[in-house]
XYZ file of C-alpha atoms in Angstrom:
504
model
C -163.460 51.313 68.723
C -166.048 48.901 67.181
C -167.616 47.690 70.341
C -168.287 51.425 71.074
C -169.503 51.524 67.405
C -172.050 48.496 67.783
C -173.702 50.071 70.945
C -174.006 53.610 69.427
C -175.653 51.897 66.530
C -178.318 50.160 64.697
C -178.707 46.381 63.992
C -180.790 44.704 61.543
C -180.256 40.802 61.549
C -181.877 37.771 60.110
C -182.052 35.254 63.237
C -178.217 32.894 62.517
C -179.197 29.375 60.872
C -175.630 27.729 61.240
C -175.677 29.123 57.153
C -173.867 32.914 57.689
C -170.522 33.935 58.346
C -169.138 33.620 61.605
C -169.549 36.430 64.153
C -166.422 37.645 64.406
C -165.457 37.546 60.494
C -165.813 41.880 60.415
C -163.588 42.161 63.125
C -159.867 41.967 61.619
C -161.133 45.264 59.455
C -162.447 47.307 62.475
C -159.479 49.700 62.430
C -159.449 50.073 58.519
C -163.461 50.534 58.614
C -162.927 53.203 61.260
C -160.723 55.680 59.495
C -162.431 55.422 56.652
C -165.958 56.137 58.640
C -163.901 58.991 60.410
C -161.948 60.547 57.596
C -162.340 63.894 57.664
C -165.036 63.962 60.350
C -162.217 67.042 62.043
C -159.088 67.895 60.826
C -156.530 69.479 62.172
C -156.545 71.712 63.703
C -159.617 70.572 65.360
C -160.948 74.120 65.597
C -165.078 74.749 64.813
C -162.984 78.419 63.421
C -160.614 76.376 60.540
C -161.630 77.154 57.342
C -161.191 73.071 56.083
C -164.164 72.117 59.251
C -166.136 74.159 57.531
C -166.791 72.312 54.707
C -166.698 69.062 56.037
C -167.737 64.771 54.965
C -166.239 64.335 50.914
C -166.706 60.500 50.886
C -169.774 58.268 50.650
C -172.574 61.122 51.198
C -175.671 59.494 50.364
C -178.442 62.523 49.782
C -182.134 62.065 49.565
C -182.276 61.704 45.268
C -184.562 65.015 44.618
C -182.192 66.883 46.033
C -178.807 65.560 44.960
C -180.287 65.090 41.177
C -182.019 68.702 41.276
C -179.405 69.965 38.249
C -179.487 66.235 36.382
C -178.478 62.866 37.171
C -175.733 62.200 39.185
C -172.895 60.074 36.759
C -171.353 57.117 38.449
C -167.488 56.965 39.321
C -165.562 54.826 40.674
C -165.320 56.128 44.268
C -167.189 58.298 46.730
C -165.913 61.732 46.771
C -168.958 62.863 44.537
C -172.926 63.237 46.425
C -174.963 61.064 45.218
C -178.054 58.805 46.380
C -177.329 55.126 45.907
C -173.900 53.246 46.780
C -173.246 49.821 44.550
C -171.385 47.407 45.180
C -170.922 43.986 42.538
C -168.467 41.397 43.289
C -167.933 37.648 42.946
C -167.692 34.675 44.952
C -166.645 31.202 44.422
C -169.105 28.849 45.959
C -166.295 26.241 48.499
C -169.344 24.427 50.320
C -172.357 25.504 48.559
C -174.807 23.379 51.319
C -173.668 26.090 54.214
C -172.814 29.065 51.799
C -174.192 32.203 53.312
C -173.350 35.829 52.943
C -173.372 38.488 55.722
C -173.519 42.638 54.759
C -172.401 45.171 56.997
C -173.568 48.774 56.492
C -171.661 51.289 58.338
C -172.315 55.272 58.274
C -172.541 58.385 60.462
C -175.481 60.504 60.939
C -175.479 63.781 61.288
C -176.258 65.450 64.800
C -176.645 69.586 65.619
C -174.653 70.774 68.567
C -176.550 73.863 69.411
C -175.949 75.718 72.823
C -178.312 77.711 74.189
C -178.065 79.972 77.278
C -180.166 80.746 79.564
C -183.312 81.185 78.509
C -182.887 78.483 75.974
C -181.935 81.355 73.660
C -179.481 79.595 70.952
C -175.886 81.217 70.531
C -172.465 80.224 69.216
C -170.451 79.952 72.164
C -171.220 79.697 75.741
C -168.554 80.111 78.453
C -169.488 78.506 81.938
C -168.573 80.219 85.659
C -165.364 77.148 85.648
C -164.110 78.233 82.671
C -165.050 75.910 80.209
C -166.205 76.943 76.939
C -169.370 75.247 74.864
C -169.485 75.808 70.794
C -172.656 75.240 68.825
C -171.137 72.520 66.136
C -172.198 69.709 64.118
C -171.020 66.152 65.253
C -172.106 62.750 64.076
C -173.279 59.641 65.001
C -171.961 56.090 64.033
C -174.425 54.000 62.777
C -174.519 49.996 61.235
C -177.408 48.005 60.220
C -176.738 44.317 59.385
C -178.214 41.007 57.774
C -177.045 37.494 56.992
C -179.007 35.592 54.466
C -178.560 32.019 52.856
C -176.978 32.265 49.274
C -180.535 30.422 48.168
C -182.758 33.026 49.328
C -180.001 35.795 47.281
C -180.456 33.798 44.249
C -184.234 33.378 44.537
C -184.960 37.543 44.215
C -182.738 38.764 47.197
C -183.138 40.357 50.197
C -183.943 44.166 51.416
C -183.098 45.297 54.732
C -183.443 48.863 56.715
C -179.997 50.798 57.318
C -181.633 54.138 58.611
C -181.681 55.613 61.799
C -184.420 57.443 64.203
C -184.540 60.872 64.610
C -183.891 62.049 68.577
C -182.896 65.107 71.073
C -180.813 65.214 73.696
C -180.743 67.716 76.192
C -177.625 68.465 78.667
C -178.301 71.187 81.394
C -174.856 73.172 81.992
C -173.384 74.006 85.493
C -174.976 76.630 87.756
C -178.139 77.108 85.491
C -175.959 78.754 82.715
C -178.052 77.381 80.010
C -178.031 73.829 78.367
C -176.645 71.902 75.270
C -179.620 70.482 72.578
C -178.696 67.935 70.494
C -180.955 66.686 67.232
C -180.857 64.318 64.529
C -183.283 63.991 61.885
C -184.496 60.851 60.836
C -182.228 58.658 58.501
C -184.538 56.917 55.504
C -182.413 54.466 53.931
C -181.967 50.522 52.542
C -180.021 48.118 51.591
C -180.638 45.162 48.863
C -179.285 42.369 48.613
C -178.810 40.030 44.778
C -177.154 36.773 43.830
C -176.840 35.852 40.060
C -175.421 32.662 39.755
C -172.543 32.422 36.383
C -171.258 28.985 36.768
C -171.736 26.108 39.235
C -168.957 27.343 41.482
C -169.876 30.979 40.370
C -171.760 33.501 42.023
C -171.842 37.539 41.714
C -173.511 39.558 44.954
C -174.930 42.834 44.432
C -175.517 45.429 47.800
C -177.490 48.296 46.716
C -177.950 51.001 49.779
C -179.957 53.522 48.870
C -181.159 56.781 50.784
C -184.714 56.883 50.522
C -185.752 60.083 52.420
C -187.958 62.603 51.213
C -185.745 65.605 49.520
C -185.480 68.790 51.546
C -186.625 71.698 50.565
C -186.051 73.422 46.743
C -182.584 75.243 47.558
C -181.645 73.841 50.546
C -177.997 74.132 51.368
C -175.851 71.297 51.389
C -174.808 71.599 55.251
C -179.127 71.713 56.237
C -178.874 68.463 53.383
C -176.703 66.340 55.279
C -179.007 66.238 58.208
C -180.764 63.556 55.967
C -177.852 61.544 54.243
C -175.725 58.773 55.310
C -172.446 60.003 55.745
C -168.720 57.957 54.927
C -171.096 54.769 53.535
C -169.062 52.148 53.279
C -170.017 48.491 53.719
C -168.495 45.044 54.362
C -169.244 41.688 52.994
C -168.433 38.442 54.235
C -169.255 34.521 53.738
C -169.367 31.067 55.048
C -168.764 28.003 52.309
C -167.550 31.349 49.966
C -164.306 32.739 49.155
C -164.385 36.373 47.505
C -162.213 37.063 44.302
C -160.255 39.814 44.201
C -161.490 42.727 41.812
C -157.977 44.420 41.446
C -155.645 41.066 40.933
C -158.527 38.570 39.404
C -157.275 35.196 37.836
C -157.463 35.073 34.415
C -160.139 33.082 34.230
C -162.306 35.408 35.437
C -161.138 38.606 33.981
C -164.130 38.919 32.424
C -166.263 38.397 34.777
C -164.750 41.128 36.816
C -165.100 43.601 34.181
C -168.749 43.320 34.103
C -169.506 43.824 37.579
C -170.173 47.543 38.287
C -169.160 49.155 41.285
C -170.514 52.438 41.938
C -169.143 55.731 44.232
C -167.672 52.594 46.049
C -164.040 50.286 45.250
C -163.955 46.812 46.909
C -161.130 45.282 48.111
C -160.365 42.160 50.037
C -159.529 42.290 53.116
C -157.383 40.600 56.312
C -154.223 39.625 55.813
C -152.339 39.243 52.304
C -152.641 35.384 51.777
C -155.513 34.738 53.633
C -158.720 33.180 51.866
C -160.999 35.547 50.818
C -163.731 35.457 53.409
C -164.014 39.691 53.642
C -164.694 42.190 51.611
C -164.281 46.149 52.508
C -166.315 48.285 49.936
C -165.127 51.731 50.518
C -165.739 55.071 49.203
C -162.121 55.604 48.567
C -159.525 53.793 46.939
C -157.862 51.226 48.588
C -155.125 48.218 47.918
C -156.480 44.345 48.757
C -155.801 43.609 52.507
C -155.202 47.285 53.676
C -153.821 47.494 56.973
C -153.710 50.472 59.811
C -149.613 50.599 60.556
C -148.890 49.065 64.410
C -147.247 52.042 65.286
C -150.070 54.563 64.839
C -151.969 55.290 68.254
C -154.897 56.177 67.547
C -157.400 57.798 65.185
C -156.654 61.327 64.226
C -159.480 61.739 61.863
C -156.827 62.690 58.782
C -155.396 58.978 57.368
C -154.183 60.724 54.509
C -151.549 62.478 56.565
C -148.336 61.106 58.611
C -149.655 60.391 62.230
C -146.138 62.280 63.378
C -146.532 65.284 61.223
C -150.410 65.510 62.828
C -149.073 64.960 66.369
C -145.908 67.457 66.225
C -148.223 70.565 64.617
C -151.068 69.293 67.741
C -148.347 69.355 70.387
C -147.644 72.887 69.178
C -150.912 74.234 69.079
C -151.051 77.909 71.806
C -153.312 76.925 75.219
C -156.288 79.229 73.295
C -156.338 76.971 70.168
C -156.491 73.625 72.221
C -159.185 75.459 74.626
C -161.262 76.046 71.343
C -160.600 72.645 70.060
C -161.631 70.584 73.159
C -164.762 72.861 72.715
C -165.378 72.115 69.262
C -165.830 68.015 69.653
C -165.260 65.360 72.473
C -163.591 63.857 69.860
C -161.045 66.479 69.308
C -160.845 66.842 73.268
C -159.576 63.125 72.946
C -157.084 63.547 70.529
C -155.735 66.543 72.499
C -155.621 64.297 75.763
C -153.679 61.708 73.769
C -150.984 64.005 72.165
C -150.718 65.469 75.490
C -150.099 62.255 77.331
C -148.532 60.307 74.741
C -145.099 58.629 76.003
C -141.968 59.388 74.520
C -141.275 55.513 73.577
C -144.521 55.360 71.432
C -144.170 59.106 69.920
C -140.365 57.546 68.936
C -142.134 54.886 67.136
C -144.380 57.343 65.260
C -140.794 58.379 63.340
C -141.351 55.305 60.672
C -140.927 51.981 59.635
C -139.893 50.506 57.014
C -141.078 46.855 56.345
C -139.479 46.159 53.092
C -135.769 45.687 53.262
C -134.172 42.697 53.247
C -131.168 41.218 55.518
C -128.045 43.061 54.744
C -125.282 40.042 52.823
C -122.223 40.633 54.339
C -120.829 41.025 50.555
C -123.551 43.155 48.408
C -124.166 41.910 45.170
C -121.860 44.166 42.370
C -125.280 45.337 40.708
C -126.602 46.647 43.542
C -125.033 49.169 45.379
C -123.856 48.732 49.433
C -126.051 52.338 50.567
C -124.862 51.232 54.229
C -122.117 51.683 53.295
C -120.219 55.705 53.061
C -119.973 57.041 49.958
C -121.767 54.126 48.352
C -123.825 56.845 46.039
C -121.090 58.357 44.737
C -121.228 58.801 40.978
C -125.082 57.862 40.635
C -127.052 61.188 38.755
C -130.612 60.109 38.537
C -131.252 62.173 35.206
C -127.981 60.217 33.331
C -128.239 56.790 34.904
C -129.921 54.343 32.748
C -131.444 50.548 33.459
C -131.367 47.780 30.891
C -135.160 46.565 30.377
C -135.787 43.672 27.896
C -132.117 44.527 26.586
C -132.630 48.675 26.122
C -130.986 51.114 27.970
C -133.887 52.995 29.491
C -132.626 56.436 31.169
C -133.880 59.950 31.226
C -135.993 60.907 27.998
C -136.620 57.448 27.426
C -140.250 56.499 26.025
C -141.921 53.582 27.632
C -145.232 51.370 28.131
C -146.797 51.656 31.497
C -147.656 47.575 32.157
C -148.175 47.493 36.086
C -147.442 44.353 37.307
C -150.873 42.156 38.324
C -149.782 41.314 42.017
C -148.815 44.211 44.279
C -149.470 47.147 42.266
C -150.740 50.459 43.545
C -154.324 50.944 42.735
C -154.317 53.997 40.915
C -151.653 52.705 39.144
C -153.843 49.810 37.221
C -155.741 53.094 35.831
C -152.620 53.817 34.008
C -152.153 50.380 31.911
C -151.199 50.176 28.478
C -150.355 54.295 28.778
C -146.899 55.543 26.924
C -144.397 58.129 29.051
C -141.018 59.693 28.856
C -138.408 58.539 31.812
C -137.587 61.979 33.309
C -134.987 60.107 36.122
C -134.043 56.851 37.435
C -133.846 56.661 40.850
C -131.655 53.711 43.367
C -133.620 53.089 46.882
C -132.038 52.020 49.923
C -133.113 49.081 49.773
C -131.065 48.213 46.416
C -133.864 48.501 43.953
C -134.677 50.920 41.683
C -137.435 52.987 40.391
C -137.860 55.005 37.008
C -139.927 58.377 37.593
C -141.969 58.840 34.126
C -144.628 61.646 32.970
C -147.335 61.091 30.902
C -147.458 61.795 27.685
C -151.313 62.618 27.351
C -151.204 64.708 30.681
C -151.695 68.694 29.789
C -149.637 69.505 33.133
C -146.972 67.309 32.490
C -144.627 70.262 32.185
C -145.833 71.777 35.153
C -145.232 68.205 36.981
C -141.683 68.276 35.644
C -140.842 71.308 37.404
C -142.356 70.573 41.027
C -140.750 67.371 40.696
C -143.743 65.400 40.680
C -143.957 62.008 38.644
C -145.364 58.474 39.116
C -143.225 56.012 39.715
C -142.876 51.906 38.420
C -140.022 49.585 38.549
C -138.481 48.118 35.887
C -140.089 45.104 34.964
C -143.610 47.409 34.660
C -142.335 49.423 31.636
C -142.015 48.162 27.834
C -139.336 50.400 26.152
C -140.324 51.946 23.109
C -138.923 53.967 20.365
C -139.068 57.457 20.022
C -142.857 59.297 18.802
C -143.596 58.376 15.784
C -140.696 55.763 14.658
C -142.035 52.907 13.114
C -140.126 50.642 15.837
C -142.667 51.879 18.350
C -145.529 49.062 19.003
C -149.185 50.268 18.505
C -150.929 50.836 21.165
C -152.802 47.698 22.598
C -156.454 48.858 24.240
C -155.485 49.949 27.907
C -156.333 47.281 30.772
C -159.330 47.350 32.063
C -159.484 49.348 35.576
C -160.060 47.848 38.704
C -163.703 47.405 38.753
C -165.792 49.444 40.368
C -160.022 57.491 45.694
C -155.910 57.411 46.799
C -152.710 57.782 45.727
C -149.675 57.212 47.955
C -150.402 59.861 50.386
C -154.118 61.043 49.112
C -155.822 57.578 50.620
C -157.788 57.568 53.574
C -155.727 55.041 54.872
C -151.791 56.620 54.971
C -152.373 55.281 58.725
C -152.908 52.316 56.609
C -149.755 50.749 55.396
């Protein structure tokens, strides 16, 4: 898919001088980046008639400024689920080899393409069936685009570098068999640019800013969003790499860099380290959704289903259950929908079985489990356990249903959303023992107006015992005063709400 993306995109790169990042630095992020690019492109049941496929492209959409600010300025947020006219990434990098230090930036997005079916005589129609039984539907498609520049760090420090990330207008005409009509695909010009600058914070530390802006003229007043999308960058995200430098995690920074991380201003995007966990930070993904450092696509995933917030097995089973008529409509809706149906219809049994799930966190089973760790693999091992009445000791205090706690997400390995809850107070609802012998406590936030409803539904936040600080009853003298909440990661998804639950 990365090769097809490069072929279909545009590229603006400075000539290589030996100071830039190695050419393959972004390929390790290809699968995750594509999951971001196509998240929500077309959702199950992959048919034009589906309501959810009439309201598309909700992340990383950059419109012309005058159109998106017609009712007032947009308020910057930590992710790109709000429409904007720009996207800004700020990150820190350490200089490891100043003499060769260079930065490569690749901006990726979708360009909307209007597919219009016309019958003989070039009259526009919503659908057309040819003599061979094939149905052709009018629909909006999108093409992947990417633009890239690599620049020596010295140039960025001297004033920065700006490069064009737009895409040309175009029209393609496809004749249908037997003179039945034609399909006309049209694209409006995308005008946009990216500016990269750097600021030296110390001898071995720099802050990099990457700002992508839609510079197209605004469409006429009261233009609908669907029409304005023709001039927008869709699912915009940025890959940043470097040679002679090392990127700093903005989710889990070293203690001595916490203040510098808080000073970073990331707007409508969320940067995370790429590569495998433990890798040196040579590459960074700045996406319009919240991801953890080192995001990965599950190896069991057989291909993109355009909804990484769902589980591949569920979507595959649902797709298998589509009727023949529904499948015909899906195939006529979009070539990518047809590819999904082909893959599902021909999926080998062994590949389907792998979709049922994999547990990667289990440790080898000891012949004799410790006394304080239930042997879940033995029949009846969970007898006598009760989530609502069990307790677990934390700092010598038994915590169970009704206990009050302060949330202290661990610095390493915490869910990205949990970091925003640091310092908040909550009430324990239940204690759960996991199949690997670990313990998690379900909590409800004290200041959550929907706490009672969430409790009724059984929707909680989950934390390990070492992420909780025991508190006394509300208003009691032994309750510690609340410290200032920890800073959120420098500028979307909880467990299954992230565009990569294809991502682990």
